[in-house]
Amino acid sequence: MSPDTPEPARPRRRALRTVGLIAVAAVLGLVGGTAVGYGIQADREPTALPALNQPGLAYPAKPLPKGQEPEALSAKEDLQAKAQGDLRKLLLPRPAGARADGEDGWQSLIEYANDFTQPDSALEYQLEQEIRRTVSRVWRSGENRWVKIELAQYRPSAGMGAYEHVRRQQTIAMGRTRSDSIGEPVKGSGNGRYFVFPVERRAGYLDSYQARAFIQRGDIAITIIMSDTRKISGNEIRSLAERQLGRL
């Protein structure tokens, strides 16, 4: 090796040794500082913590004097009171010129389950979800426009009955091969969605169009089904869904 050739290995070992010493010193300093901190804290008198209770949030020991009670919520403000009344009154009215076509009002659980492709399984599922009561309204308008709205109310003890029903129906709608989307959100709802399905064509039959909406509002599940031999726009099913939601 020529005397002028540098030796790169030696400076690297010195650099590694220097970094190691700095790291050790830093660790020792951290440990030492922590030990000193614990020592100082141990010599101090313990500091009492504030009480966990909040007297200002406690309920009064006695009822408020007569005349000082808070005013009860109005029917407009108490949404639950509206839902506990006559469920039929929450159904969207038939449009002007539309004619009744089937159920209109209270619906037995058997009738409700018979609308599903597998009634026995649907009945068992609804009983598990603690369904309470159902109402429906069906009408026809124009040449072949058919609309059905169902409200299914579940017992509050179940807690998730309406939510589970709506989520399941939305999943089925999204999983169908004839659906080309995951649906669109219904304005004003937390999880409501509407679906417009592609046209179905079969030889010897008129074209078939369908749109559906599934919405949860508290313990009530809303189902809207619309069919026609002419194309159904997204605005039509969306508007119907939003107006029915507004009734709740």
PDB file of N, CA, C and O in Angstrom, residues 82-145:
ATOM      1  N   LYS A  82     -94.298  11.483  19.579  1.00  0.00           N
ATOM      2  CA  LYS A  82     -94.962  11.337  18.283  1.00  0.00           C
ATOM      3  C   LYS A  82     -94.912   9.888  17.809  1.00  0.00           C
ATOM      4  O   LYS A  82     -95.894   9.361  17.289  1.00  0.00           O
ATOM      5  N   ALA A  83     -93.787   9.226  18.019  1.00  0.00           N
ATOM      6  CA  ALA A  83     -93.625   7.845  17.555  1.00  0.00           C
ATOM      7  C   ALA A  83     -94.464   6.863  18.373  1.00  0.00           C
ATOM      8  O   ALA A  83     -94.766   5.771  17.894  1.00  0.00           O
ATOM      9  N   GLN A  84     -94.855   7.247  19.604  1.00  0.00           N
ATOM     10  CA  GLN A  84     -95.641   6.340  20.436  1.00  0.00           C
ATOM     11  C   GLN A  84     -97.133   6.469  20.181  1.00  0.00           C
ATOM     12  O   GLN A  84     -97.927   5.717  20.746  1.00  0.00           O
ATOM     13  N   GLY A  85     -97.532   7.407  19.353  1.00  0.00           N
ATOM     14  CA  GLY A  85     -98.948   7.576  19.046  1.00  0.00           C
ATOM     15  C   GLY A  85     -99.393   6.655  17.930  1.00  0.00           C
ATOM     16  O   GLY A  85     -98.847   5.563  17.735  1.00  0.00           O
ATOM     17  N   ASP A  86    -100.388   7.110  17.190  1.00  0.00           N
ATOM     18  CA  ASP A  86    -100.938   6.327  16.090  1.00  0.00           C
ATOM     19  C   ASP A  86     -99.932   6.325  14.936  1.00  0.00           C
ATOM     20  O   ASP A  86     -99.725   7.335  14.269  1.00  0.00           O
ATOM     21  N   LEU A  87     -99.309   5.184  14.709  1.00  0.00           N
ATOM     22  CA  LEU A  87     -98.253   5.087  13.692  1.00  0.00           C
ATOM     23  C   LEU A  87     -98.790   5.348  12.290  1.00  0.00           C
ATOM     24  O   LEU A  87     -98.048   5.791  11.416  1.00  0.00           O
ATOM     25  N   ARG A  88    -100.066   5.117  12.085  1.00  0.00           N
ATOM     26  CA  ARG A  88    -100.650   5.331  10.766  1.00  0.00           C
ATOM     27  C   ARG A  88    -100.592   6.803  10.354  1.00  0.00           C
ATOM     28  O   ARG A  88    -100.508   7.125   9.177  1.00  0.00           O
ATOM     29  N   LYS A  89    -100.652   7.688  11.349  1.00  0.00           N
ATOM     30  CA  LYS A  89    -100.626   9.120  11.055  1.00  0.00           C
ATOM     31  C   LYS A  89     -99.250   9.591  10.575  1.00  0.00           C
ATOM     32  O   LYS A  89     -99.118  10.701  10.065  1.00  0.00           O
ATOM     33  N   LEU A  90     -98.226   8.755  10.761  1.00  0.00           N
ATOM     34  CA  LEU A  90     -96.886   9.121  10.323  1.00  0.00           C
ATOM     35  C   LEU A  90     -96.607   8.685   8.889  1.00  0.00           C
ATOM     36  O   LEU A  90     -95.560   9.023   8.337  1.00  0.00           O
ATOM     37  N   LEU A  91     -97.522   7.932   8.300  1.00  0.00           N
ATOM     38  CA  LEU A  91     -97.356   7.538   6.903  1.00  0.00           C
ATOM     39  C   LEU A  91     -97.587   8.738   5.985  1.00  0.00           C
ATOM     40  O   LEU A  91     -98.500   9.544   6.212  1.00  0.00           O
ATOM     41  N   LEU A  92     -96.794   8.831   4.963  1.00  0.00           N
ATOM     42  CA  LEU A  92     -96.970   9.896   3.981  1.00  0.00           C
ATOM     43  C   LEU A  92     -98.306   9.705   3.264  1.00  0.00           C
ATOM     44  O   LEU A  92     -98.641   8.597   2.846  1.00  0.00           O
ATOM     45  N   PRO A  93     -99.109  10.751   3.109  1.00  0.00           N
ATOM     46  CA  PRO A  93    -100.400  10.603   2.411  1.00  0.00           C
ATOM     47  C   PRO A  93    -100.193  10.268   0.943  1.00  0.00           C
ATOM     48  O   PRO A  93     -99.150  10.551   0.358  1.00  0.00           O
ATOM     49  N   ARG A  94    -101.216   9.659   0.354  1.00  0.00           N
ATOM     50  CA  ARG A  94    -101.164   9.388  -1.079  1.00  0.00           C
ATOM     51  C   ARG A  94    -101.185  10.705  -1.844  1.00  0.00           C
ATOM     52  O   ARG A  94    -101.887  11.652  -1.460  1.00  0.00           O
ATOM     53  N   PRO A  95    -100.444  10.782  -2.932  1.00  0.00           N
ATOM     54  CA  PRO A  95    -100.463  12.013  -3.741  1.00  0.00           C
ATOM     55  C   PRO A  95    -101.840  12.234  -4.358  1.00  0.00           C
ATOM     56  O   PRO A  95    -102.629  11.306  -4.505  1.00  0.00           O
ATOM     57  N   ALA A  96    -102.092  13.470  -4.722  1.00  0.00           N
ATOM     58  CA  ALA A  96    -103.364  13.789  -5.368  1.00  0.00           C
ATOM     59  C   ALA A  96    -103.478  13.000  -6.673  1.00  0.00           C
ATOM     60  O   ALA A  96    -102.537  12.936  -7.462  1.00  0.00           O
ATOM     61  N   GLY A  97    -104.611  12.376  -6.888  1.00  0.00           N
ATOM     62  CA  GLY A  97    -104.840  11.596  -8.099  1.00  0.00           C
ATOM     63  C   GLY A  97    -104.413  10.146  -7.990  1.00  0.00           C
ATOM     64  O   GLY A  97    -104.775   9.335  -8.856  1.00  0.00           O
ATOM     65  N   ALA A  98    -103.654   9.785  -6.957  1.00  0.00           N
ATOM     66  CA  ALA A  98    -103.226   8.392  -6.788  1.00  0.00           C
ATOM     67  C   ALA A  98    -104.383   7.574  -6.218  1.00  0.00           C
ATOM     68  O   ALA A  98    -105.222   8.089  -5.479  1.00  0.00           O
ATOM     69  N   ARG A  99    -104.405   6.302  -6.513  1.00  0.00           N
ATOM     70  CA  ARG A  99    -105.476   5.430  -6.046  1.00  0.00           C
ATOM     71  C   ARG A  99    -104.891   4.322  -5.169  1.00  0.00           C
ATOM     72  O   ARG A  99    -103.803   3.799  -5.439  1.00  0.00           O
ATOM     73  N   ALA A 100    -105.626   3.978  -4.107  1.00  0.00           N
ATOM     74  CA  ALA A 100    -105.174   2.934  -3.194  1.00  0.00           C
ATOM     75  C   ALA A 100    -105.044   1.617  -3.934  1.00  0.00           C
ATOM     76  O   ALA A 100    -105.831   1.300  -4.827  1.00  0.00           O
ATOM     77  N   ASP A 101    -104.060   0.827  -3.542  1.00  0.00           N
ATOM     78  CA  ASP A 101    -103.824  -0.462  -4.211  1.00  0.00           C
ATOM     79  C   ASP A 101    -103.221  -1.441  -3.206  1.00  0.00           C
ATOM     80  O   ASP A 101    -102.020  -1.682  -3.192  1.00  0.00           O
ATOM     81  N   GLY A 102    -104.067  -1.969  -2.321  1.00  0.00           N
ATOM     82  CA  GLY A 102    -103.561  -2.918  -1.337  1.00  0.00           C
ATOM     83  C   GLY A 102    -103.672  -2.375   0.071  1.00  0.00           C
ATOM     84  O   GLY A 102    -104.604  -1.631   0.409  1.00  0.00           O
ATOM     85  N   GLU A 103    -102.700  -2.760   0.915  1.00  0.00           N
ATOM     86  CA  GLU A 103    -102.753  -2.412   2.331  1.00  0.00           C
ATOM     87  C   GLU A 103    -102.757  -0.898   2.543  1.00  0.00           C
ATOM     88  O   GLU A 103    -102.133  -0.152   1.807  1.00  0.00           O
ATOM     89  N   ASP A 104    -103.479  -0.489   3.593  1.00  0.00           N
ATOM     90  CA  ASP A 104    -103.456   0.907   3.991  1.00  0.00           C
ATOM     91  C   ASP A 104    -103.785   0.984   5.484  1.00  0.00           C
ATOM     92  O   ASP A 104    -104.950   0.983   5.864  1.00  0.00           O
ATOM     93  N   GLY A 105    -102.773   0.990   6.296  1.00  0.00           N
ATOM     94  CA  GLY A 105    -102.968   1.055   7.744  1.00  0.00           C
ATOM     95  C   GLY A 105    -102.201  -0.042   8.458  1.00  0.00           C
ATOM     96  O   GLY A 105    -101.120  -0.448   8.026  1.00  0.00           O
ATOM     97  N   TRP A 106    -102.789  -0.506   9.558  1.00  0.00           N
ATOM     98  CA  TRP A 106    -102.115  -1.516  10.365  1.00  0.00           C
ATOM     99  C   TRP A 106    -101.893  -2.792   9.574  1.00  0.00           C
ATOM    100  O   TRP A 106    -102.700  -3.158   8.725  1.00  0.00           O
ATOM    101  N   GLN A 107    -100.790  -3.458   9.892  1.00  0.00           N
ATOM    102  CA  GLN A 107    -100.391  -4.666   9.169  1.00  0.00           C
ATOM    103  C   GLN A 107     -99.978  -5.705  10.199  1.00  0.00           C
ATOM    104  O   GLN A 107     -99.198  -5.416  11.118  1.00  0.00           O
ATOM    105  N   SER A 108    -100.502  -6.918  10.081  1.00  0.00           N
ATOM    106  CA  SER A 108    -100.083  -7.974  11.010  1.00  0.00           C
ATOM    107  C   SER A 108     -98.650  -8.394  10.701  1.00  0.00           C
ATOM    108  O   SER A 108     -98.144  -8.183   9.591  1.00  0.00           O
ATOM    109  N   LEU A 109     -98.016  -9.004  11.688  1.00  0.00           N
ATOM    110  CA  LEU A 109     -96.640  -9.455  11.495  1.00  0.00           C
ATOM    111  C   LEU A 109     -96.555 -10.527  10.412  1.00  0.00           C
ATOM    112  O   LEU A 109     -95.577 -10.594   9.664  1.00  0.00           O
ATOM    113  N   ILE A 110     -97.592 -11.364  10.324  1.00  0.00           N
ATOM    114  CA  ILE A 110     -97.617 -12.396   9.284  1.00  0.00           C
ATOM    115  C   ILE A 110     -97.664 -11.748   7.909  1.00  0.00           C
ATOM    116  O   ILE A 110     -96.940 -12.150   6.982  1.00  0.00           O
ATOM    117  N   GLU A 111     -98.517 -10.747   7.752  1.00  0.00           N
ATOM    118  CA  GLU A 111     -98.601 -10.034   6.473  1.00  0.00           C
ATOM    119  C   GLU A 111     -97.275  -9.364   6.139  1.00  0.00           C
ATOM    120  O   GLU A 111     -96.848  -9.358   4.977  1.00  0.00           O
ATOM    121  N   TYR A 112     -96.653  -8.800   7.141  1.00  0.00           N
ATOM    122  CA  TYR A 112     -95.366  -8.127   6.928  1.00  0.00           C
ATOM    123  C   TYR A 112     -94.301  -9.124   6.472  1.00  0.00           C
ATOM    124  O   TYR A 112     -93.557  -8.867   5.528  1.00  0.00           O
ATOM    125  N   ALA A 113     -94.245 -10.284   7.121  1.00  0.00           N
ATOM    126  CA  ALA A 113     -93.237 -11.288   6.781  1.00  0.00           C
ATOM    127  C   ALA A 113     -93.497 -11.897   5.403  1.00  0.00           C
ATOM    128  O   ALA A 113     -92.551 -12.277   4.700  1.00  0.00           O
ATOM    129  N   ASN A 114     -94.753 -11.970   4.987  1.00  0.00           N
ATOM    130  CA  ASN A 114     -95.084 -12.566   3.694  1.00  0.00           C
ATOM    131  C   ASN A 114     -94.577 -11.740   2.514  1.00  0.00           C
ATOM    132  O   ASN A 114     -94.529 -12.246   1.385  1.00  0.00           O
ATOM    133  N   ASP A 115     -94.199 -10.495   2.746  1.00  0.00           N
ATOM    134  CA  ASP A 115     -93.666  -9.662   1.671  1.00  0.00           C
ATOM    135  C   ASP A 115     -92.218 -10.010   1.330  1.00  0.00           C
ATOM    136  O   ASP A 115     -91.690  -9.556   0.321  1.00  0.00           O
ATOM    137  N   PHE A 116     -91.574 -10.814   2.162  1.00  0.00           N
ATOM    138  CA  PHE A 116     -90.182 -11.189   1.931  1.00  0.00           C
ATOM    139  C   PHE A 116     -90.123 -12.484   1.116  1.00  0.00           C
ATOM    140  O   PHE A 116     -91.080 -13.261   1.089  1.00  0.00           O
ATOM    141  N   THR A 117     -88.996 -12.703   0.467  1.00  0.00           N
ATOM    142  CA  THR A 117     -88.847 -13.893  -0.378  1.00  0.00           C
ATOM    143  C   THR A 117     -88.856 -15.183   0.439  1.00  0.00           C
ATOM    144  O   THR A 117     -89.236 -16.235  -0.063  1.00  0.00           O
ATOM    145  N   GLN A 118     -88.426 -15.100   1.709  1.00  0.00           N
ATOM    146  CA  GLN A 118     -88.456 -16.267   2.596  1.00  0.00           C
ATOM    147  C   GLN A 118     -89.228 -15.885   3.857  1.00  0.00           C
ATOM    148  O   GLN A 118     -88.640 -15.505   4.882  1.00  0.00           O
ATOM    149  N   PRO A 119     -90.562 -15.978   3.808  1.00  0.00           N
ATOM    150  CA  PRO A 119     -91.393 -15.497   4.918  1.00  0.00           C
ATOM    151  C   PRO A 119     -91.067 -16.121   6.272  1.00  0.00           C
ATOM    152  O   PRO A 119     -91.068 -15.423   7.290  1.00  0.00           O
ATOM    153  N   ASP A 120     -90.803 -17.429   6.304  1.00  0.00           N
ATOM    154  CA  ASP A 120     -90.540 -18.091   7.578  1.00  0.00           C
ATOM    155  C   ASP A 120     -89.276 -17.535   8.240  1.00  0.00           C
ATOM    156  O   ASP A 120     -89.269 -17.230   9.438  1.00  0.00           O
ATOM    157  N   SER A 121     -88.216 -17.417   7.451  1.00  0.00           N
ATOM    158  CA  SER A 121     -86.972 -16.865   7.989  1.00  0.00           C
ATOM    159  C   SER A 121     -87.149 -15.405   8.385  1.00  0.00           C
ATOM    160  O   SER A 121     -86.612 -14.961   9.409  1.00  0.00           O
ATOM    161  N   ALA A 122     -87.909 -14.655   7.582  1.00  0.00           N
ATOM    162  CA  ALA A 122     -88.152 -13.246   7.885  1.00  0.00           C
ATOM    163  C   ALA A 122     -88.922 -13.101   9.196  1.00  0.00           C
ATOM    164  O   ALA A 122     -88.614 -12.230  10.016  1.00  0.00           O
ATOM    165  N   LEU A 123     -89.917 -13.953   9.409  1.00  0.00           N
ATOM    166  CA  LEU A 123     -90.700 -13.901  10.638  1.00  0.00           C
ATOM    167  C   LEU A 123     -89.823 -14.197  11.851  1.00  0.00           C
ATOM    168  O   LEU A 123     -89.885 -13.498  12.873  1.00  0.00           O
ATOM    169  N   GLU A 124     -88.997 -15.224  11.747  1.00  0.00           N
ATOM    170  CA  GLU A 124     -88.109 -15.578  12.857  1.00  0.00           C
ATOM    171  C   GLU A 124     -87.134 -14.436  13.153  1.00  0.00           C
ATOM    172  O   GLU A 124     -86.899 -14.086  14.317  1.00  0.00           O
ATOM    173  N   TYR A 125     -86.585 -13.842  12.088  1.00  0.00           N
ATOM    174  CA  TYR A 125     -85.637 -12.739  12.276  1.00  0.00           C
ATOM    175  C   TYR A 125     -86.300 -11.537  12.946  1.00  0.00           C
ATOM    176  O   TYR A 125     -85.744 -10.936  13.872  1.00  0.00           O
ATOM    177  N   GLN A 126     -87.501 -11.188  12.490  1.00  0.00           N
ATOM    178  CA  GLN A 126     -88.196 -10.033  13.060  1.00  0.00           C
ATOM    179  C   GLN A 126     -88.555 -10.258  14.528  1.00  0.00           C
ATOM    180  O   GLN A 126     -88.487  -9.321  15.338  1.00  0.00           O
ATOM    181  N   LEU A 127     -88.922 -11.474  14.881  1.00  0.00           N
ATOM    182  CA  LEU A 127     -89.214 -11.773  16.279  1.00  0.00           C
ATOM    183  C   LEU A 127     -87.958 -11.646  17.131  1.00  0.00           C
ATOM    184  O   LEU A 127     -88.007 -11.165  18.275  1.00  0.00           O
ATOM    185  N   GLU A 128     -86.822 -12.058  16.593  1.00  0.00           N
ATOM    186  CA  GLU A 128     -85.558 -11.913  17.319  1.00  0.00           C
ATOM    187  C   GLU A 128     -85.213 -10.444  17.541  1.00  0.00           C
ATOM    188  O   GLU A 128     -84.630 -10.083  18.567  1.00  0.00           O
ATOM    189  N   GLN A 129     -85.563  -9.612  16.573  1.00  0.00           N
ATOM    190  CA  GLN A 129     -85.275  -8.182  16.687  1.00  0.00           C
ATOM    191  C   GLN A 129     -86.319  -7.448  17.525  1.00  0.00           C
ATOM    192  O   GLN A 129     -86.225  -6.244  17.716  1.00  0.00           O
ATOM    193  N   GLU A 130     -87.311  -8.183  18.034  1.00  0.00           N
ATOM    194  CA  GLU A 130     -88.368  -7.635  18.892  1.00  0.00           C
ATOM    195  C   GLU A 130     -89.166  -6.553  18.175  1.00  0.00           C
ATOM    196  O   GLU A 130     -89.330  -5.431  18.665  1.00  0.00           O
ATOM    197  N   ILE A 131     -89.667  -6.909  16.997  1.00  0.00           N
ATOM    198  CA  ILE A 131     -90.533  -5.994  16.269  1.00  0.00           C
ATOM    199  C   ILE A 131     -91.815  -5.791  17.069  1.00  0.00           C
ATOM    200  O   ILE A 131     -92.320  -6.702  17.720  1.00  0.00           O
ATOM    201  N   ARG A 132     -92.331  -4.592  17.015  1.00  0.00           N
ATOM    202  CA  ARG A 132     -93.496  -4.231  17.829  1.00  0.00           C
ATOM    203  C   ARG A 132     -94.765  -4.096  16.997  1.00  0.00           C
ATOM    204  O   ARG A 132     -95.795  -4.683  17.309  1.00  0.00           O
ATOM    205  N   ARG A 133     -94.725  -3.314  15.907  1.00  0.00           N
ATOM    206  CA  ARG A 133     -95.906  -3.100  15.080  1.00  0.00           C
ATOM    207  C   ARG A 133     -95.478  -2.539  13.728  1.00  0.00           C
ATOM    208  O   ARG A 133     -94.389  -1.970  13.599  1.00  0.00           O
ATOM    209  N   THR A 134     -96.343  -2.695  12.747  1.00  0.00           N
ATOM    210  CA  THR A 134     -96.032  -2.218  11.397  1.00  0.00           C
ATOM    211  C   THR A 134     -97.280  -1.604  10.769  1.00  0.00           C
ATOM    212  O   THR A 134     -98.411  -2.008  11.054  1.00  0.00           O
ATOM    213  N   VAL A 135     -97.036  -0.624   9.905  1.00  0.00           N
ATOM    214  CA  VAL A 135     -98.112  -0.023   9.105  1.00  0.00           C
ATOM    215  C   VAL A 135     -97.589   0.119   7.677  1.00  0.00           C
ATOM    216  O   VAL A 135     -96.372   0.163   7.449  1.00  0.00           O
ATOM    217  N   SER A 136     -98.502   0.177   6.729  1.00  0.00           N
ATOM    218  CA  SER A 136     -98.085   0.316   5.340  1.00  0.00           C
ATOM    219  C   SER A 136     -99.132   1.091   4.561  1.00  0.00           C
ATOM    220  O   SER A 136    -100.303   1.173   4.968  1.00  0.00           O
ATOM    221  N   ARG A 137     -98.694   1.637   3.435  1.00  0.00           N
ATOM    222  CA  ARG A 137     -99.594   2.341   2.513  1.00  0.00           C
ATOM    223  C   ARG A 137     -99.127   2.056   1.097  1.00  0.00           C
ATOM    224  O   ARG A 137     -97.929   2.180   0.789  1.00  0.00           O
ATOM    225  N   VAL A 138    -100.075   1.663   0.237  1.00  0.00           N
ATOM    226  CA  VAL A 138     -99.754   1.307  -1.146  1.00  0.00           C
ATOM    227  C   VAL A 138    -100.657   2.110  -2.070  1.00  0.00           C
ATOM    228  O   VAL A 138    -101.854   2.258  -1.804  1.00  0.00           O
ATOM    229  N   TRP A 139    -100.077   2.609  -3.162  1.00  0.00           N
ATOM    230  CA  TRP A 139    -100.903   3.314  -4.143  1.00  0.00           C
ATOM    231  C   TRP A 139    -100.338   3.153  -5.552  1.00  0.00           C
ATOM    232  O   TRP A 139     -99.182   2.755  -5.733  1.00  0.00           O
ATOM    233  N   ARG A 140    -101.179   3.465  -6.520  1.00  0.00           N
ATOM    234  CA  ARG A 140    -100.799   3.494  -7.924  1.00  0.00           C
ATOM    235  C   ARG A 140    -101.070   4.890  -8.477  1.00  0.00           C
ATOM    236  O   ARG A 140    -102.037   5.544  -8.083  1.00  0.00           O
ATOM    237  N   SER A 141    -100.215   5.307  -9.396  1.00  0.00           N
ATOM    238  CA  SER A 141    -100.414   6.596 -10.055  1.00  0.00           C
ATOM    239  C   SER A 141     -99.884   6.499 -11.477  1.00  0.00           C
ATOM    240  O   SER A 141     -99.045   5.645 -11.782  1.00  0.00           O
ATOM    241  N   GLY A 142    -100.384   7.389 -12.338  1.00  0.00           N
ATOM    242  CA  GLY A 142     -99.968   7.320 -13.735  1.00  0.00           C
ATOM    243  C   GLY A 142    -100.428   6.028 -14.362  1.00  0.00           C
ATOM    244  O   GLY A 142    -101.451   5.446 -13.992  1.00  0.00           O
ATOM    245  N   GLU A 143     -99.677   5.554 -15.333  1.00  0.00           N
ATOM    246  CA  GLU A 143    -100.042   4.315 -16.017  1.00  0.00           C
ATOM    247  C   GLU A 143     -99.676   3.084 -15.202  1.00  0.00           C
ATOM    248  O   GLU A 143    -100.495   2.205 -14.963  1.00  0.00           O
ATOM    249  N   ASN A 144     -98.418   3.006 -14.773  1.00  0.00           N
ATOM    250  CA  ASN A 144     -97.963   1.794 -14.082  1.00  0.00           C
ATOM    251  C   ASN A 144     -97.044   2.085 -12.891  1.00  0.00           C
ATOM    252  O   ASN A 144     -96.263   1.221 -12.494  1.00  0.00           O
ATOM    253  N   ARG A 145     -97.128   3.280 -12.333  1.00  0.00           N
ATOM    254  CA  ARG A 145     -96.298   3.598 -11.159  1.00  0.00           C
ATOM    255  C   ARG A 145     -96.932   2.998  -9.910  1.00  0.00           C
ATOM    256  O   ARG A 145     -98.098   3.256  -9.599  1.00  0.00           O
TER     257      ARG A 145
END
